């Protein structure tokens, strides 16, 4: 992976960590408030039952999302191919779920999540199109240098 791609990967990783930590501070983003709004906006839709269930468990949702985002961010910063690829696929799934659940109540989510989605797709493309088993740049000293 080129230096520019590694910088993008690390920026996205740091942003995921910050967003995950931010879930614990309602002043930054109230997960409970978002779920209340989503439950109300999705009444009568196919996903209303699922969103209502999420709304009834805001603390569990907050912990799940926060841990998933921080773990993905750490994986992106740690830069181990298998973990990075798994984190990127997991984040794609999570972003899709965020949009499906929240777009009715927070349409601007499309802009922010589209940027993260595009970054993940681009990084996955770079990982899958690079030859060889290890495409990421080493994050520390090489074995030969020791």
Coordinates of C-alpha atoms in Angstrom, one line a residue:
X1 CA 0.0 0.0 0.0
X2 CA 1.3 3.4 -0.9
X3 CA 2.0 6.1 1.7
X4 CA -1.0 8.1 0.6
X5 CA -3.3 5.2 1.0
X6 CA -1.8 4.4 4.4
X7 CA -2.4 8.0 5.5
X8 CA -6.1 7.8 4.4
X9 CA -6.4 4.5 6.2
X10 CA -5.0 6.0 9.4
X11 CA -7.1 9.2 9.2
X12 CA -10.2 7.0 8.8
X13 CA -9.1 4.9 11.7
X14 CA -8.5 7.9 13.9
X15 CA -12.0 9.3 13.0
X16 CA -13.6 6.0 13.8
X17 CA -12.0 6.0 17.2
X18 CA -13.1 9.5 17.9
X19 CA -16.6 8.8 16.7
X20 CA -16.8 5.7 18.9
X21 CA -15.6 7.6 21.9
X22 CA -18.1 10.4 21.1
X23 CA -21.0 7.9 21.5
X24 CA -20.4 8.1 25.3
X25 CA -20.9 11.9 25.3
X26 CA -24.6 12.8 24.7
X27 CA -23.4 16.5 24.3
X28 CA -21.7 15.4 21.1
X29 CA -24.2 12.8 19.9
X30 CA -27.1 11.5 21.8
X31 CA -27.6 7.9 20.7
X32 CA -30.8 7.7 22.7
X33 CA -32.1 10.9 21.0
X34 CA -31.1 9.6 17.5
X35 CA -32.9 6.3 18.2
X36 CA -36.0 8.1 19.5
X37 CA -36.1 10.3 16.3
X38 CA -35.5 7.2 14.1
X39 CA -38.3 5.3 15.8
X40 CA -40.7 8.1 15.2
X41 CA -39.6 8.7 11.6
X42 CA -39.8 5.0 10.7
X43 CA -43.3 4.3 12.1
X44 CA -45.3 2.2 9.6
X45 CA -42.3 1.1 7.6
X46 CA -40.9 -2.4 7.2
X47 CA -38.1 -1.7 9.7
X48 CA -40.3 0.0 12.4
X49 CA -40.3 -3.1 14.7
X50 CA -36.5 -3.4 14.5
X51 CA -36.0 0.3 15.1
X52 CA -38.4 0.3 18.0
X53 CA -36.5 -2.6 19.5
X54 CA -33.2 -0.6 19.1
X55 CA -34.9 2.4 20.7
X56 CA -35.9 0.4 23.7
X57 CA -32.2 -0.6 24.2
X58 CA -30.2 2.7 23.8
X59 CA -27.4 1.8 26.2
X60 CA -26.8 -1.5 24.5
X61 CA -26.8 0.1 21.1
X62 CA -24.5 2.8 22.2
X63 CA -22.0 0.3 23.6
X64 CA -22.2 -2.0 20.6
X65 CA -21.6 0.9 18.1
X66 CA -18.9 2.5 20.2
X67 CA -16.9 -0.7 20.7
X68 CA -17.3 -1.6 17.0
X69 CA -16.1 1.8 15.8
X70 CA -13.2 2.0 18.2
X71 CA -12.2 -1.6 17.4
X72 CA -12.3 -0.8 13.6
X73 CA -10.3 2.3 14.2
X74 CA -7.6 0.5 16.1
X75 CA -7.5 -2.2 13.4
X76 CA -7.0 0.5 10.7
X77 CA -4.2 2.1 12.8
X78 CA -2.5 -1.2 13.6
X79 CA -2.4 -2.0 9.9
X80 CA -2.5 -5.7 9.8
X81 CA -4.0 -6.8 6.5
X82 CA -6.6 -9.3 7.8
X83 CA -7.8 -7.0 10.5
X84 CA -7.9 -4.0 8.2
X85 CA -9.9 -5.9 5.6
X86 CA -12.3 -7.3 8.2
X87 CA -12.7 -3.8 9.8
X88 CA -13.5 -2.2 6.5
X89 CA -16.1 -4.8 5.6
X90 CA -17.6 -4.5 9.0
X91 CA -17.8 -0.7 8.8
X92 CA -19.4 -0.9 5.3
X93 CA -22.2 -3.1 6.9
X94 CA -22.5 -0.8 9.8
X95 CA -22.7 2.3 7.6
X96 CA -25.4 0.7 5.5
X97 CA -27.4 -0.1 8.7
X98 CA -26.9 3.5 10.0
X99 CA -28.3 4.9 6.7
X100 CA -31.3 2.5 6.6
X101 CA -32.2 3.3 10.1
X102 CA -31.4 7.0 10.3
X103 CA -32.0 8.5 6.9
X104 CA -35.7 9.2 7.6
X105 CA -34.9 11.2 10.7
X106 CA -31.4 12.5 9.8
X107 CA -31.1 12.9 6.0
X108 CA -27.7 14.6 6.3
X109 CA -26.3 11.2 7.4
X110 CA -26.0 10.4 3.7
X111 CA -23.2 13.0 3.3
X112 CA -21.0 11.9 6.2
X113 CA -21.5 8.2 5.7
X114 CA -21.0 8.5 2.0
X115 CA -17.5 9.8 2.6
X116 CA -16.7 7.0 5.0
X117 CA -18.3 4.5 2.6
X118 CA -16.2 5.8 -0.3
X119 CA -13.0 5.7 1.7
X120 CA -13.7 2.0 2.7
X121 CA -14.5 1.0 -0.8
X122 CA -11.3 2.7 -2.1
X123 CA -9.1 1.1 0.6
X124 CA -10.7 -2.4 0.0
X125 CA -10.1 -1.9 -3.8
X126 CA -6.4 -1.0 -3.1
X127 CA -6.0 -4.1 -0.8
X128 CA -7.6 -6.5 -3.2
X129 CA -5.9 -5.1 -6.3
X130 CA -2.4 -5.2 -4.9
X131 CA -0.3 -8.3 -5.7
X132 CA 1.2 -10.3 -2.9
X133 CA 0.2 -11.5 0.5
X134 CA 1.2 -8.4 2.4
X135 CA 0.3 -5.1 0.7
X136 CA 0.2 -2.8 3.7
X137 CA 3.3 -0.8 4.5
X138 CA 5.0 -2.0 7.7
X139 CA 4.0 0.0 10.7
X140 CA 7.3 -0.6 12.6
X141 CA 10.8 -1.6 12.0
X142 CA 11.3 -4.5 9.6
X143 CA 12.6 -7.8 10.8
X144 CA 15.7 -7.3 8.8
X145 CA 16.6 -4.1 10.6
X146 CA 16.5 -5.8 14.0

